[in-house]
mmCIF file of C-alpha atoms in Angstrom:
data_model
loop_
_atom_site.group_PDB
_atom_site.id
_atom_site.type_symbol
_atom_site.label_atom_id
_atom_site.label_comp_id
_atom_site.label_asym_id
_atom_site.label_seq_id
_atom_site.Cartn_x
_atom_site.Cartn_y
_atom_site.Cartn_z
ATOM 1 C CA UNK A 238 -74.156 56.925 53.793
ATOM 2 C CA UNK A 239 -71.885 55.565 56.381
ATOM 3 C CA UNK A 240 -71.022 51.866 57.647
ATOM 4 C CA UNK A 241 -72.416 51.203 61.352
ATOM 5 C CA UNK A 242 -68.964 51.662 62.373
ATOM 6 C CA UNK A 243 -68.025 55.057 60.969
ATOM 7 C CA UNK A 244 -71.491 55.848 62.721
ATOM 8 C CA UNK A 245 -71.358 54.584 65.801
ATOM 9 C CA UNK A 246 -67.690 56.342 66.256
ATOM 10 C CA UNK A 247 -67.929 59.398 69.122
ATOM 11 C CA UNK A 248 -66.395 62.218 68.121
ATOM 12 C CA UNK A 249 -62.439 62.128 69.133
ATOM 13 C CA UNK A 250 -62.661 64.281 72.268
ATOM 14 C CA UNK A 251 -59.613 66.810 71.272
ATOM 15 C CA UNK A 252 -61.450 67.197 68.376
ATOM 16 C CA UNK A 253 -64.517 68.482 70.197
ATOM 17 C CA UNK A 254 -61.818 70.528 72.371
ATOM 18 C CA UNK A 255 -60.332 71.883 69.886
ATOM 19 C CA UNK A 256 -63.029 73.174 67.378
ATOM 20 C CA UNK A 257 -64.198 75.716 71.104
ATOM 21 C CA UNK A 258 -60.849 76.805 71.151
ATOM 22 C CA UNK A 259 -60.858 77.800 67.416
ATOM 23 C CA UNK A 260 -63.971 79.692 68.087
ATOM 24 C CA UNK A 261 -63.120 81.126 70.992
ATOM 25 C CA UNK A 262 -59.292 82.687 69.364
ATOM 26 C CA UNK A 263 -61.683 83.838 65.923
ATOM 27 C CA UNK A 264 -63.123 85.685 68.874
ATOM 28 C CA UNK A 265 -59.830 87.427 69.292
ATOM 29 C CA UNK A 266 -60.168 85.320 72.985
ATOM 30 C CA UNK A 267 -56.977 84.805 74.576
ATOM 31 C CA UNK A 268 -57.427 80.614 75.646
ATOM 32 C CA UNK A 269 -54.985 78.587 78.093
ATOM 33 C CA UNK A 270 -55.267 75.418 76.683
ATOM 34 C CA UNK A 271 -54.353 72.442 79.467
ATOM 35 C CA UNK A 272 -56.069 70.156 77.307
ATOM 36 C CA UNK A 273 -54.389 68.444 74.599
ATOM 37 C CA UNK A 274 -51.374 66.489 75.059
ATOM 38 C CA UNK A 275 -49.146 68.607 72.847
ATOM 39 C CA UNK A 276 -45.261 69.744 74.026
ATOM 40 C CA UNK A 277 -45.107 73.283 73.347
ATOM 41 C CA UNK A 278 -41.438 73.060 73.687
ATOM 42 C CA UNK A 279 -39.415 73.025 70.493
ATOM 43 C CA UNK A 280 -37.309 70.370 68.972
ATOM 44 C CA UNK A 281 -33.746 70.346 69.748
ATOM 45 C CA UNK A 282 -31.980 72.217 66.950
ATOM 46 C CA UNK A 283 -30.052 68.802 65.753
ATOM 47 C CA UNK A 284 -33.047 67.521 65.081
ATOM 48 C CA UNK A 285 -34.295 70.488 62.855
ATOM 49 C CA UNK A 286 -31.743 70.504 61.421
ATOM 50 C CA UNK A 287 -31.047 66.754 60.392
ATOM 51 C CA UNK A 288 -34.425 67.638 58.940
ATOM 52 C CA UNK A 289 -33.354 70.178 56.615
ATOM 53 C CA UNK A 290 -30.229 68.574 55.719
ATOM 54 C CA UNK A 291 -31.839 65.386 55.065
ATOM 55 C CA UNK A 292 -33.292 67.123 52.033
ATOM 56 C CA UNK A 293 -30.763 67.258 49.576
ATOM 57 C CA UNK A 294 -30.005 63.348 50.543
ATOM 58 C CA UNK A 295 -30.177 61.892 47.254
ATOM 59 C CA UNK A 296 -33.990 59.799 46.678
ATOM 60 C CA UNK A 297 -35.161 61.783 49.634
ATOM 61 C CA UNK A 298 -38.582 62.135 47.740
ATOM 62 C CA UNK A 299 -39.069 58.293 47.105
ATOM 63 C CA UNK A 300 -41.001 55.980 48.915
ATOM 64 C CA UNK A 301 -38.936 54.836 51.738
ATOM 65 C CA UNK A 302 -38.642 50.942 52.989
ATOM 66 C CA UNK A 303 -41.732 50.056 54.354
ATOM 67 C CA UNK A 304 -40.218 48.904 57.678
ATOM 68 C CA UNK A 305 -38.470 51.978 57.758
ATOM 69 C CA UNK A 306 -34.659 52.741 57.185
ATOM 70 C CA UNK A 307 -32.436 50.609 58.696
ATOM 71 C CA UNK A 308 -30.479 53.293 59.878
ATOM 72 C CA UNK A 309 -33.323 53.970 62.007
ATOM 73 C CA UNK A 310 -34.017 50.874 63.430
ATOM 74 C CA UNK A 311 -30.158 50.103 64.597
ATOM 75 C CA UNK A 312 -30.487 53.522 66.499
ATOM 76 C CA UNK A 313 -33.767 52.516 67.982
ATOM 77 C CA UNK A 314 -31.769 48.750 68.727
ATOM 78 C CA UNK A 315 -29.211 51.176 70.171
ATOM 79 C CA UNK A 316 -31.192 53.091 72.215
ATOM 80 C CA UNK A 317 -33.367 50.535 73.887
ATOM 81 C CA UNK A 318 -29.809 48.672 75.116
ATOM 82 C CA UNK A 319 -28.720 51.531 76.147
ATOM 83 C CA UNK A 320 -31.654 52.955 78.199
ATOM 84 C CA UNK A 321 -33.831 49.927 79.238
ATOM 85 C CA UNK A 322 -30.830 46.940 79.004
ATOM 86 C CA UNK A 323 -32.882 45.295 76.294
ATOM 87 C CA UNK A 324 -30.914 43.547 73.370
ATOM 88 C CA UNK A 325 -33.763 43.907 70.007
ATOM 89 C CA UNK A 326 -33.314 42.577 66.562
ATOM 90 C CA UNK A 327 -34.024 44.241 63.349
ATOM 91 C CA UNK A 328 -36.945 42.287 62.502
ATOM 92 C CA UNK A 329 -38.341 43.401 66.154
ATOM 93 C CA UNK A 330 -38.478 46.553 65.037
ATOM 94 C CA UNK A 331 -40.968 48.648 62.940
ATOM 95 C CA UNK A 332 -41.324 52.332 61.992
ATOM 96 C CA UNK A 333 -44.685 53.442 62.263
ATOM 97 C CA UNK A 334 -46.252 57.108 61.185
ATOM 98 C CA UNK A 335 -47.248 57.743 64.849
ATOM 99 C CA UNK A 336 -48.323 55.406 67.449
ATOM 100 C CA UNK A 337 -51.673 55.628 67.080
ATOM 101 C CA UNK A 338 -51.597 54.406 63.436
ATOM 102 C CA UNK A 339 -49.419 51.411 64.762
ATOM 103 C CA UNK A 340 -51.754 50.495 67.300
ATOM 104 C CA UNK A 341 -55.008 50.278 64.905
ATOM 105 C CA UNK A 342 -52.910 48.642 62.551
ATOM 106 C CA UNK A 343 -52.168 45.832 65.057
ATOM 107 C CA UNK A 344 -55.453 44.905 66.174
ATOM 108 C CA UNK A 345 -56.283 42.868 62.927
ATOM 109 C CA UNK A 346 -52.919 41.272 63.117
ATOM 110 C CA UNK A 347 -53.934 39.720 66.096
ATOM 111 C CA UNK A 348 -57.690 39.643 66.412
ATOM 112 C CA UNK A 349 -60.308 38.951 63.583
ATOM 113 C CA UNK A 350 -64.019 40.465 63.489
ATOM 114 C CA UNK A 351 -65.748 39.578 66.712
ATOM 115 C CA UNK A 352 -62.378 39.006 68.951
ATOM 116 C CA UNK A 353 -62.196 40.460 72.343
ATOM 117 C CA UNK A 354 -59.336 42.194 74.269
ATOM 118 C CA UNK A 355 -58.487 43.643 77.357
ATOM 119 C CA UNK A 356 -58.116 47.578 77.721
ATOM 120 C CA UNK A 357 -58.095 49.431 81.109
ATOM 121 C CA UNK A 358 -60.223 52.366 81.991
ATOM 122 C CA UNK A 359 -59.556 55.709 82.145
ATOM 123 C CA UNK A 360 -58.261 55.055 78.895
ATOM 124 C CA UNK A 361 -56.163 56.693 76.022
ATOM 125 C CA UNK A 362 -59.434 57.232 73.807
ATOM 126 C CA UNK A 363 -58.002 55.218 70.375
ATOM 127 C CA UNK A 364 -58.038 51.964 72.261
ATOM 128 C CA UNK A 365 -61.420 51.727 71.894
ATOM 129 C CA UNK A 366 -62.010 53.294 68.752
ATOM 130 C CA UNK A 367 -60.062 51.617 66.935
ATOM 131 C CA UNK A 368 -60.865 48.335 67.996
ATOM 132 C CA UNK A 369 -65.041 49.400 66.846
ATOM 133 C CA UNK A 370 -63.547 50.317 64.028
ATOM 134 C CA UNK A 371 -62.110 46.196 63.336
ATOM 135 C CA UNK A 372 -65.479 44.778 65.194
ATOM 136 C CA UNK A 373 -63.595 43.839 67.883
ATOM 137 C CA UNK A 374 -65.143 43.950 71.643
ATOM 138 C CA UNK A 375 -63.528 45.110 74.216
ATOM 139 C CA UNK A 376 -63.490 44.346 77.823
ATOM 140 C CA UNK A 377 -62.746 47.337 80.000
ATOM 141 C CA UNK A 378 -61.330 46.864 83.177
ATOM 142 C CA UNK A 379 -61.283 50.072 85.680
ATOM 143 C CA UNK A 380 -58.533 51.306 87.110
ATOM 144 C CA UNK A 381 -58.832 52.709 90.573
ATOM 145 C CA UNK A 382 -56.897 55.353 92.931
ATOM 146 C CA UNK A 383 -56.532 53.562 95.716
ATOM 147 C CA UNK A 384 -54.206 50.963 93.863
ATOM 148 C CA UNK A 385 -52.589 53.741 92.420
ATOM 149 C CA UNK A 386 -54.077 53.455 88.864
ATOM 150 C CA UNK A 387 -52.250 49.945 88.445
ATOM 151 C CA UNK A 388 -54.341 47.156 87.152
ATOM 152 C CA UNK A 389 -55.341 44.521 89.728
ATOM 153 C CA UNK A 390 -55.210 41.430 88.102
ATOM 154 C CA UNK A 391 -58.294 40.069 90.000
ATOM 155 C CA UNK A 392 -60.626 42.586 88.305
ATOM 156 C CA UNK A 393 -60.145 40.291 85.388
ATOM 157 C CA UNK A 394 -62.830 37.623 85.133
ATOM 158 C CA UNK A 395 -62.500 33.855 84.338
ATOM 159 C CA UNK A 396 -64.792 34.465 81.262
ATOM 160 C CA UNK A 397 -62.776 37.629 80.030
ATOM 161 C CA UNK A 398 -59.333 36.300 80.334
ATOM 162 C CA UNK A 399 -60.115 33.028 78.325
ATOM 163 C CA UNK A 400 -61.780 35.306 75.966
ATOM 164 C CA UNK A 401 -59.133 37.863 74.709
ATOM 165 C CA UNK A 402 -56.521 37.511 72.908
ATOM 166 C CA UNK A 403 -54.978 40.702 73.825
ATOM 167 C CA UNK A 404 -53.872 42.845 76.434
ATOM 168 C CA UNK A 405 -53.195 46.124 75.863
ATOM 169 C CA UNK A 406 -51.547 48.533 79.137
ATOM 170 C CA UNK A 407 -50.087 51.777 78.758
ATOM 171 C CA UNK A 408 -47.418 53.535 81.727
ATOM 172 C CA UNK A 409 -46.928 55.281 82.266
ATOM 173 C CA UNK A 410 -50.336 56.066 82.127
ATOM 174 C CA UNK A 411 -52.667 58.579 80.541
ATOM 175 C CA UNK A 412 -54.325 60.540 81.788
ATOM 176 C CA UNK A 413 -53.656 59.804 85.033
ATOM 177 C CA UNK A 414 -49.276 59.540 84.864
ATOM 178 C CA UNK A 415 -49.615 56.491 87.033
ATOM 179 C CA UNK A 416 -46.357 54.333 86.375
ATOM 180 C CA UNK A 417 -45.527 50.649 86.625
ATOM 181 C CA UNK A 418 -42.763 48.984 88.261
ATOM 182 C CA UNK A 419 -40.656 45.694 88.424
ATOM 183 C CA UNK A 420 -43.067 43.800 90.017
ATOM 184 C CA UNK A 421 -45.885 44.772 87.989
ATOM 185 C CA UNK A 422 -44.933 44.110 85.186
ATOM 186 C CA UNK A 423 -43.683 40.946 85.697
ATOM 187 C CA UNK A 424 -47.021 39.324 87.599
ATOM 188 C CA UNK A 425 -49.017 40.736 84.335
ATOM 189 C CA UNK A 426 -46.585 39.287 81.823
ATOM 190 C CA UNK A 427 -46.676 35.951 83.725
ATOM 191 C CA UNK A 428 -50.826 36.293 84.065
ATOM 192 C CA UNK A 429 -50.544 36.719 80.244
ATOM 193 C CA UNK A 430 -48.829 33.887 79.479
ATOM 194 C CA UNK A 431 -50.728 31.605 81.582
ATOM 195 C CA UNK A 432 -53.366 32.596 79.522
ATOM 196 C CA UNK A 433 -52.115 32.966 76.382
ATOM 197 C CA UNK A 434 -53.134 36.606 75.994
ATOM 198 C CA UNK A 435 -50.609 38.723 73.610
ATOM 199 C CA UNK A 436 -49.294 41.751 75.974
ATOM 200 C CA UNK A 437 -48.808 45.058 74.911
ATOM 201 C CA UNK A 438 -47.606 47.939 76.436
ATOM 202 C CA UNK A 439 -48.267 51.946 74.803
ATOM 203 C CA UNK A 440 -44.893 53.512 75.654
ATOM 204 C CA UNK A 441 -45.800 56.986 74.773
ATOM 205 C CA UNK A 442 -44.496 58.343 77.911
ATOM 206 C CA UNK A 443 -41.960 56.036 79.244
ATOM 207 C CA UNK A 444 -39.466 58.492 79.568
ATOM 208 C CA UNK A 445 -41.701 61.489 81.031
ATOM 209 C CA UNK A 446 -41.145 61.356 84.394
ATOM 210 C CA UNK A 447 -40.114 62.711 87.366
ATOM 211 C CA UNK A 448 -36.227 63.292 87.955
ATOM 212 C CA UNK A 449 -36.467 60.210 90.726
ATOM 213 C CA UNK A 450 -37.523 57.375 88.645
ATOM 214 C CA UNK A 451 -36.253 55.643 86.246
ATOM 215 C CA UNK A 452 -36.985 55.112 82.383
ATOM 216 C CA UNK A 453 -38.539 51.595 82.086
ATOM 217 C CA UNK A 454 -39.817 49.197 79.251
ATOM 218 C CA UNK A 455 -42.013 46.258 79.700
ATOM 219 C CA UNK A 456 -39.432 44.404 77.931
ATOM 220 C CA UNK A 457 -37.091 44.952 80.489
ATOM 221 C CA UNK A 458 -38.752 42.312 82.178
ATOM 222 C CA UNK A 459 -39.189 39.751 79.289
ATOM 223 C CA UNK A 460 -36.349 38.307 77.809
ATOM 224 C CA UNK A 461 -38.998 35.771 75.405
ATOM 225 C CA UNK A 462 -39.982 39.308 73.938
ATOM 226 C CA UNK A 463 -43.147 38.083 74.261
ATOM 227 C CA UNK A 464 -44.901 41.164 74.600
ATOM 228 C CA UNK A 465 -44.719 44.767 72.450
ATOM 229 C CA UNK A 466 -44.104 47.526 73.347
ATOM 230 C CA UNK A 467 -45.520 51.099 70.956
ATOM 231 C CA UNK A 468 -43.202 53.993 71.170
ATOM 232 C CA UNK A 469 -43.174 57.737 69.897
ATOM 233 C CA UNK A 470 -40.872 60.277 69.444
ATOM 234 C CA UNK A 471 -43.662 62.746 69.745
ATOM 235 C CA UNK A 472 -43.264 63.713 73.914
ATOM 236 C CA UNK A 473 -40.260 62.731 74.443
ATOM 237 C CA UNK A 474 -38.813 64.546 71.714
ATOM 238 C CA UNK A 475 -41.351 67.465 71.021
ATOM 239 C CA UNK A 476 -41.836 65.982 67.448
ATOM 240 C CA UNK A 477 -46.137 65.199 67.812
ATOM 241 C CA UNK A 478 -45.981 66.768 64.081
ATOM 242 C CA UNK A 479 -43.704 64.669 62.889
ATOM 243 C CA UNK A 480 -46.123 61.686 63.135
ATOM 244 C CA UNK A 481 -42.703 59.089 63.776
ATOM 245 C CA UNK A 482 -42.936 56.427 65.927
ATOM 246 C CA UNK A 483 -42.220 52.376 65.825
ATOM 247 C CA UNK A 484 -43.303 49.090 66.924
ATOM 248 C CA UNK A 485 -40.802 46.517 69.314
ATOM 249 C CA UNK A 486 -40.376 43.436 70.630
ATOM 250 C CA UNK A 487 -42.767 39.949 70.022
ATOM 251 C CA UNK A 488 -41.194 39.365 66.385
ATOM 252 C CA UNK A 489 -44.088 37.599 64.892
ATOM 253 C CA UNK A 490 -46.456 40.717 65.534
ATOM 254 C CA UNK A 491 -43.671 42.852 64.146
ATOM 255 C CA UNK A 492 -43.664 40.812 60.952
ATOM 256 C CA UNK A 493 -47.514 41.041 61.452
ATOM 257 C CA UNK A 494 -47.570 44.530 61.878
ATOM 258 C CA UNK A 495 -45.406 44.863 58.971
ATOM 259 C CA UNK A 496 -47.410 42.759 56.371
ATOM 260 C CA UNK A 497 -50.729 45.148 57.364
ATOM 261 C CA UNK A 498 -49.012 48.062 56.963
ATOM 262 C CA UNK A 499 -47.889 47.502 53.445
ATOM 263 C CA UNK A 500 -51.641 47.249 52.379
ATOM 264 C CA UNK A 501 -52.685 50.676 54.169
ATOM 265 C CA UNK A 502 -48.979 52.831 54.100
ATOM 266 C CA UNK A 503 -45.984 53.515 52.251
ATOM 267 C CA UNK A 504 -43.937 54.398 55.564
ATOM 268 C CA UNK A 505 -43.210 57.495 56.829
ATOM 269 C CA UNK A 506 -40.811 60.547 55.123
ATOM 270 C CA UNK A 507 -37.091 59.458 54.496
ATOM 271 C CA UNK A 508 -36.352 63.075 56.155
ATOM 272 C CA UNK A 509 -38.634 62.938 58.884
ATOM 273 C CA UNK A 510 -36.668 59.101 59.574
ATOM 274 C CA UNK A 511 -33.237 61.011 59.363
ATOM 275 C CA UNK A 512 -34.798 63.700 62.360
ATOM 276 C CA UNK A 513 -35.643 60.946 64.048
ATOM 277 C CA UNK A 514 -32.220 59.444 64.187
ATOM 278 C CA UNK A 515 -31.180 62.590 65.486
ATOM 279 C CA UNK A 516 -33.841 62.685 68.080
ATOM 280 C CA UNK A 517 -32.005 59.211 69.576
ATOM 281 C CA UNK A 518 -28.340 60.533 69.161
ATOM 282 C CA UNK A 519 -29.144 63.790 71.861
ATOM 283 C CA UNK A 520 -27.494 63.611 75.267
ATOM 284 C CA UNK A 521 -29.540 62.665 78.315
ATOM 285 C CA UNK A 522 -29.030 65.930 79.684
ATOM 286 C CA UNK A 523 -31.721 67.090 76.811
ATOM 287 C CA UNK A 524 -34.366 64.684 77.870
ATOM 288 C CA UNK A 525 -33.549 65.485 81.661
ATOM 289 C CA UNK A 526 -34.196 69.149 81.047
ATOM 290 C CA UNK A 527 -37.512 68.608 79.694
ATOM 291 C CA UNK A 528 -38.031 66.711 82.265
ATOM 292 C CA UNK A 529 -37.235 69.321 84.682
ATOM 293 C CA UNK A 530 -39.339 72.045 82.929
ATOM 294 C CA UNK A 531 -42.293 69.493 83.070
ATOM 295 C CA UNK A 532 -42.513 68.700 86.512
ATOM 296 C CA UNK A 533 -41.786 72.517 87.946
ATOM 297 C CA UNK A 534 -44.903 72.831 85.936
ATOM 298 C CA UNK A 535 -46.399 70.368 87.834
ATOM 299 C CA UNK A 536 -45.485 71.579 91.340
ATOM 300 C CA UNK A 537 -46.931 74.528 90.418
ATOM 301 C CA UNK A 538 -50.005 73.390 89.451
ATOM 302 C CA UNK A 539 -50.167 71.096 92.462
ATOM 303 C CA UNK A 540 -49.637 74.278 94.427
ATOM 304 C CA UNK A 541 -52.192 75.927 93.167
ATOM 305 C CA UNK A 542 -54.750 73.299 93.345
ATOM 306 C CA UNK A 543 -54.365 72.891 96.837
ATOM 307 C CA UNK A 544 -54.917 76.270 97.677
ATOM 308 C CA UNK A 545 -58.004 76.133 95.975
ATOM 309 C CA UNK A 546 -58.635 72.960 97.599
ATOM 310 C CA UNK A 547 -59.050 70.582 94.416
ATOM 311 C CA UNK A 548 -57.638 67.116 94.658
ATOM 312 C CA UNK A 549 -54.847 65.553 92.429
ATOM 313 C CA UNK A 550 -53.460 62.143 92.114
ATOM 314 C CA UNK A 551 -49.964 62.585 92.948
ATOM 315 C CA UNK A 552 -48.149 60.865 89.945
ATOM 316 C CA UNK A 553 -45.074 60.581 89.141
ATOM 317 C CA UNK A 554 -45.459 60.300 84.966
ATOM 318 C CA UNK A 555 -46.243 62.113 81.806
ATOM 319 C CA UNK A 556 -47.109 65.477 81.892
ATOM 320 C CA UNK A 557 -50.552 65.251 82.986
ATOM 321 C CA UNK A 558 -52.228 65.776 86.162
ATOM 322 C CA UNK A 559 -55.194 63.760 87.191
ATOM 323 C CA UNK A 560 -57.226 65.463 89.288
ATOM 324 C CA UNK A 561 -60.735 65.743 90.923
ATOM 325 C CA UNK A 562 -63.569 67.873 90.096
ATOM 326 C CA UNK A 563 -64.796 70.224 92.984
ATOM 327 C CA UNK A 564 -67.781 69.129 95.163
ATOM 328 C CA UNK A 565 -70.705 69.363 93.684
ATOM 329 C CA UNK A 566 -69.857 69.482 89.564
ATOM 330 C CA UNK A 567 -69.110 66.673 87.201
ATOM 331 C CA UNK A 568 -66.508 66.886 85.099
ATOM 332 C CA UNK A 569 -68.369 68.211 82.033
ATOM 333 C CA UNK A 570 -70.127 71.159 84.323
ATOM 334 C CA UNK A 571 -67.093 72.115 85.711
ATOM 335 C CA UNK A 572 -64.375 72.305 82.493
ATOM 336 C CA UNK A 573 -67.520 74.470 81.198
ATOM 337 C CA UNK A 574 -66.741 77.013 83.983
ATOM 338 C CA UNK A 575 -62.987 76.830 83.642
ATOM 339 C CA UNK A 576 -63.647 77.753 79.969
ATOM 340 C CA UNK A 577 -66.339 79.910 80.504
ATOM 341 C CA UNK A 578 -64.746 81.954 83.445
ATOM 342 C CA UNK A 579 -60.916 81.889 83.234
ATOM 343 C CA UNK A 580 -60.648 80.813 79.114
ATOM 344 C CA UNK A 581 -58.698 77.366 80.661
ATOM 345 C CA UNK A 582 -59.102 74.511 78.497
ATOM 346 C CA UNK A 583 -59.143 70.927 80.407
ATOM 347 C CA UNK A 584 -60.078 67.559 79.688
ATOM 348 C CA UNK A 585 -63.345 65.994 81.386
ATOM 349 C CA UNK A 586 -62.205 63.062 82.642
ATOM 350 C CA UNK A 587 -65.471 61.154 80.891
ATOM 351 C CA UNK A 588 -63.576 61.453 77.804
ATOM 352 C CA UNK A 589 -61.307 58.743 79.171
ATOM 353 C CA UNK A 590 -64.228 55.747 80.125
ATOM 354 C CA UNK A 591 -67.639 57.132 81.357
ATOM 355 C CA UNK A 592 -67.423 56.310 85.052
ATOM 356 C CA UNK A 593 -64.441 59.032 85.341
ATOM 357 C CA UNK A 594 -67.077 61.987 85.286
ATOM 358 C CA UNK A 595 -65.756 63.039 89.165
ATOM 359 C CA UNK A 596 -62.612 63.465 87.489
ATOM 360 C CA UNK A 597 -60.176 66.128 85.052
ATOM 361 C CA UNK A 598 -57.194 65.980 83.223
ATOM 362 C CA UNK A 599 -55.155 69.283 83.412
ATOM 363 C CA UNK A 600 -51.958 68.994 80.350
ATOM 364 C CA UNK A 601 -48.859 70.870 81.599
ATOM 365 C CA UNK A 602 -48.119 71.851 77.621
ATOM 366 C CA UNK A 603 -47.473 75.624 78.279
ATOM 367 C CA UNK A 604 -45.298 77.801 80.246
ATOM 368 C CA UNK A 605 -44.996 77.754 83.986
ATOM 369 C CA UNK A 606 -45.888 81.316 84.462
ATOM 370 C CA UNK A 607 -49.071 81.652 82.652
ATOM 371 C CA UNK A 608 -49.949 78.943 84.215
ATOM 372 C CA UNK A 609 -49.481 80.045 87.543
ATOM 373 C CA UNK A 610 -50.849 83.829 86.424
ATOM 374 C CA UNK A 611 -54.106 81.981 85.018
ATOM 375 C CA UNK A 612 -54.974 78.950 87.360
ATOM 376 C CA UNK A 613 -54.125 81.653 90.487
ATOM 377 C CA UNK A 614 -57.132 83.768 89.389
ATOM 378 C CA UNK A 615 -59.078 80.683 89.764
ATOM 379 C CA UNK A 616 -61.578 80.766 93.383
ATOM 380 C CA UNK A 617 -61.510 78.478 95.892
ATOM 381 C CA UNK A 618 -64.176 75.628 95.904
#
C-alpha cells in the first residue's frame, strides 16, 4: 500500500514516547515527562492576546500571503538587527508553519532525487527523515564530547564534501545544547564555500541559553548571506502550538523556498502571524526570565545527577541536558527503568543517530520542584 519511502520511515521517536505516556495517564499514572522538547511555560499575555484581537481584523479568515505578512517579516528584519547586528531584506525572509515544515520543504529546492548532504550526528531526528522522504542520501558525520559536540571539519571526507550540496548544522545543538562560537562558524562557512556546499544553520534554540552567553546567528558572521539560517518562535516564545516560524538569509533559497511552498501550503493563520509580531515586540527582560527559569532547572538537575553519580555534558544551550547512561545499561534499558520505576519520561539517546546508545536526553520542560521531588527519589548507580 505504501511507497518504499513511507515504509522505510522509523517511527518519529516522540511519537513512540508519547503514545506510553498516554497509556500510562489512561492508567490514572501520574508521568514526569523530561522527554519532549515542549515549554510548559505559557505565552506572554501580549501575545495571547494579539491573538484574540487579531480576530476581528478584517479578512482574518482568508488565505494570507504566501510569504507571510509583511508586517511580519519587517519585525523579523527588525529583530535580527537588533539582536544579532544582521541587516536582512524582505525577500530574505520567509514565514514558514514551523521549522520543521521549512526544512523538508528546502531540501528539494536545493537537492534533486539521489543528492547527498551533510548532517551531524546526534541529530535532530527530521534531518534525516525528511531527506528519505526526497531520496536524498545523507552523510552523517559524528559529533563527539571531547570537542565539545562541535563539528571537526576533518571528519569530513574528500569524497563527501565534493559530493553534497548541503550542509545542514544546528546550535545550539540538540540534544546535546552544545553552542557555536565566532570562530566556528566562520572556518565552516569558509570550508563551505571552498566547496561550494549551501550552509544552513537550524536556529531553534539560538536564544536558549545560559545568562553568560550571548544570542548568536550564523549570519552574524556572513555578510554574502550565503548561508540560512531556520528559526521558530516555538522555545523561545512558548508558542510550539502555534506552528510559526520563518526562513533567512541566502536570497535565492528564500525565493526557492518560497516557490515550493506555494505548491504544498497556503501559509500560516493571519492571527497566528499577528501573535507572532507580538512575540518579537516583548522586552528582553521576558526572554531573560525564561532563561533564568530554564537553567535553575538545569542546576538542579545537574545536582541531582551527580549525587547519583550519572554524567552530563555541561552545556551551555537549549533546555536539554545530555547526559550518560549508568554503567552497565544502554540507553533503551535504562529510560525503561526510569519509566518503569519513578514514571520519568527521557529520551534514549539512540533516537538521535544509533551510535549514541551510552547516552540520554533529559528535557527541562516542567517545574523545578517536581523535578527535584521526582529525580531525588531516583538511587544511586
Amino acid at each position: 500500500m505504501f511507497s518504499s519511502r513511507v515504509a522505510n520511515l522509523e517511527e518519529y521517536c516522540f511519537e513512540t514516547i508519547n503514545k506510553i505516556k498516554c497509556e500510562k495517564i489512561e492508567k490514572g499514572e501520574e508521568i514526569l515527562d523530561l522527554g519532549i522538547g515542549d515549554p510548559d511555560l505559557n505565552p506572554h499575555k501580549s501575545i495571547e492576546e494579539e491573538l484574540v484581537k487579531s480576530l476581528k481584523r478584517e479578512n482574518y479568515n482568508k488565505y494570507p500571503p504566501y510569504e507571510g505578512i509583511k508586517e511580519l517579516k519587517l519585525e523579523i528584519i527588525n529583530y535580527y538587527n537588533k539582536i544579532y547586528n544582521v541587516k536582512l531584506d524582505l525577500d530574505e525572509v520567509v514565514i514558514l508553519i514551523g521549522s520543521k515544515e521549512g526544512i523538508s520543504h528546502a531540501l528539494p529546492v536545493i537537492c534533486d532525487s539521489g543528492d547527498e548532504i551533510i548532517i551531524t550526528e546526534p541529530k535532530y531526528p527530521p534531518y534525516e527523515t525528511s531527506a528519505n522522504l526526497w531520496g536524498i542520501k545523507c552523510n552523517k558525520v559524528k559529533l563527539f564530547e571531547k570537542n565539545n559536540f562541535l563539528l571537526d571539519l576533518n571528519d569530513i571526507s574528500d569524497k563527501v564534501s565534493l559530493n553534497s550540496k548541503l550542509m545542514i548544522l544546528n546550535y545550539p545543538n540538540n540534544p546535546t545544547g552544545a553552542i557555536a562560537n565566532e570562530y566556528f562558524f566562520k572556518q565552516v562557512i569558509k570550508f563551505c564555500k571552498s566547496k561550494n556546499i549551501l550552509l544552513c544553520n537550524d536556529g531553534a534554540y539560538n536564544e536558549i541559553i545560559c545568562s553568560k552567553s550571548k544570542p548568536t546567528s550564523i549570519l552574524s558572521y556572513d555578510e554574502e548571506k550565503y548561508c540560512f539560517e531556520f528559526g521558530t518562535f516555538s522555545k523561545t516564545f512558548n508558542m510550539t502550538g502555534f506552528r510559526i516560524g520563518f526562513a533567512v538569509g541566502n536570497k535565492k533559497l528564500i525565493q526557492g523556498l518560497l516557490k515550493v511552498k506555494n505548491s504544498f501550503d497556503s501559509g500560516q493563520f493571519i492571527p497566528i502571524q499577528y501573535a507572532a509580531i507580538a512575540a518579537l515586540k516583548l522586552p528582553r527582560e521576558y526572554i531573560d526570565s525564561n532563561m533564568n527559569i530554564y537553567n535553575s532547572r538545569k542546576n538542579a538537575v545537574k545536582k541531582i545527577f551527580k549525587e547519583k553519580n550519572i554524567l552530563y555534558f555541561n552545556s551551555k544551550g537549549t533546555f536539554y541536558l545530555w547526559c550518560h547512561t549508568p554503567l552497565g545499561y544502554n540507553d533503551k534499558t535504562f529510560a525503561r527503568e526510569m519509566l518503569e520505576k519513578y514514571s520519568v519520561i527521557i529520551t534514549p539517546g539512540s533516537s538521535f543517530g544509533k551510535d549514541y546508545d551510552n547516552y540520554f536526553r533529559v528535557s527541562l520542560t516542567n517545574d523545578k520542584e517536581t523535578i527535584k521531588r521526582v529525580l531525588g527519589s531516583m538511587r544511586a548507580y
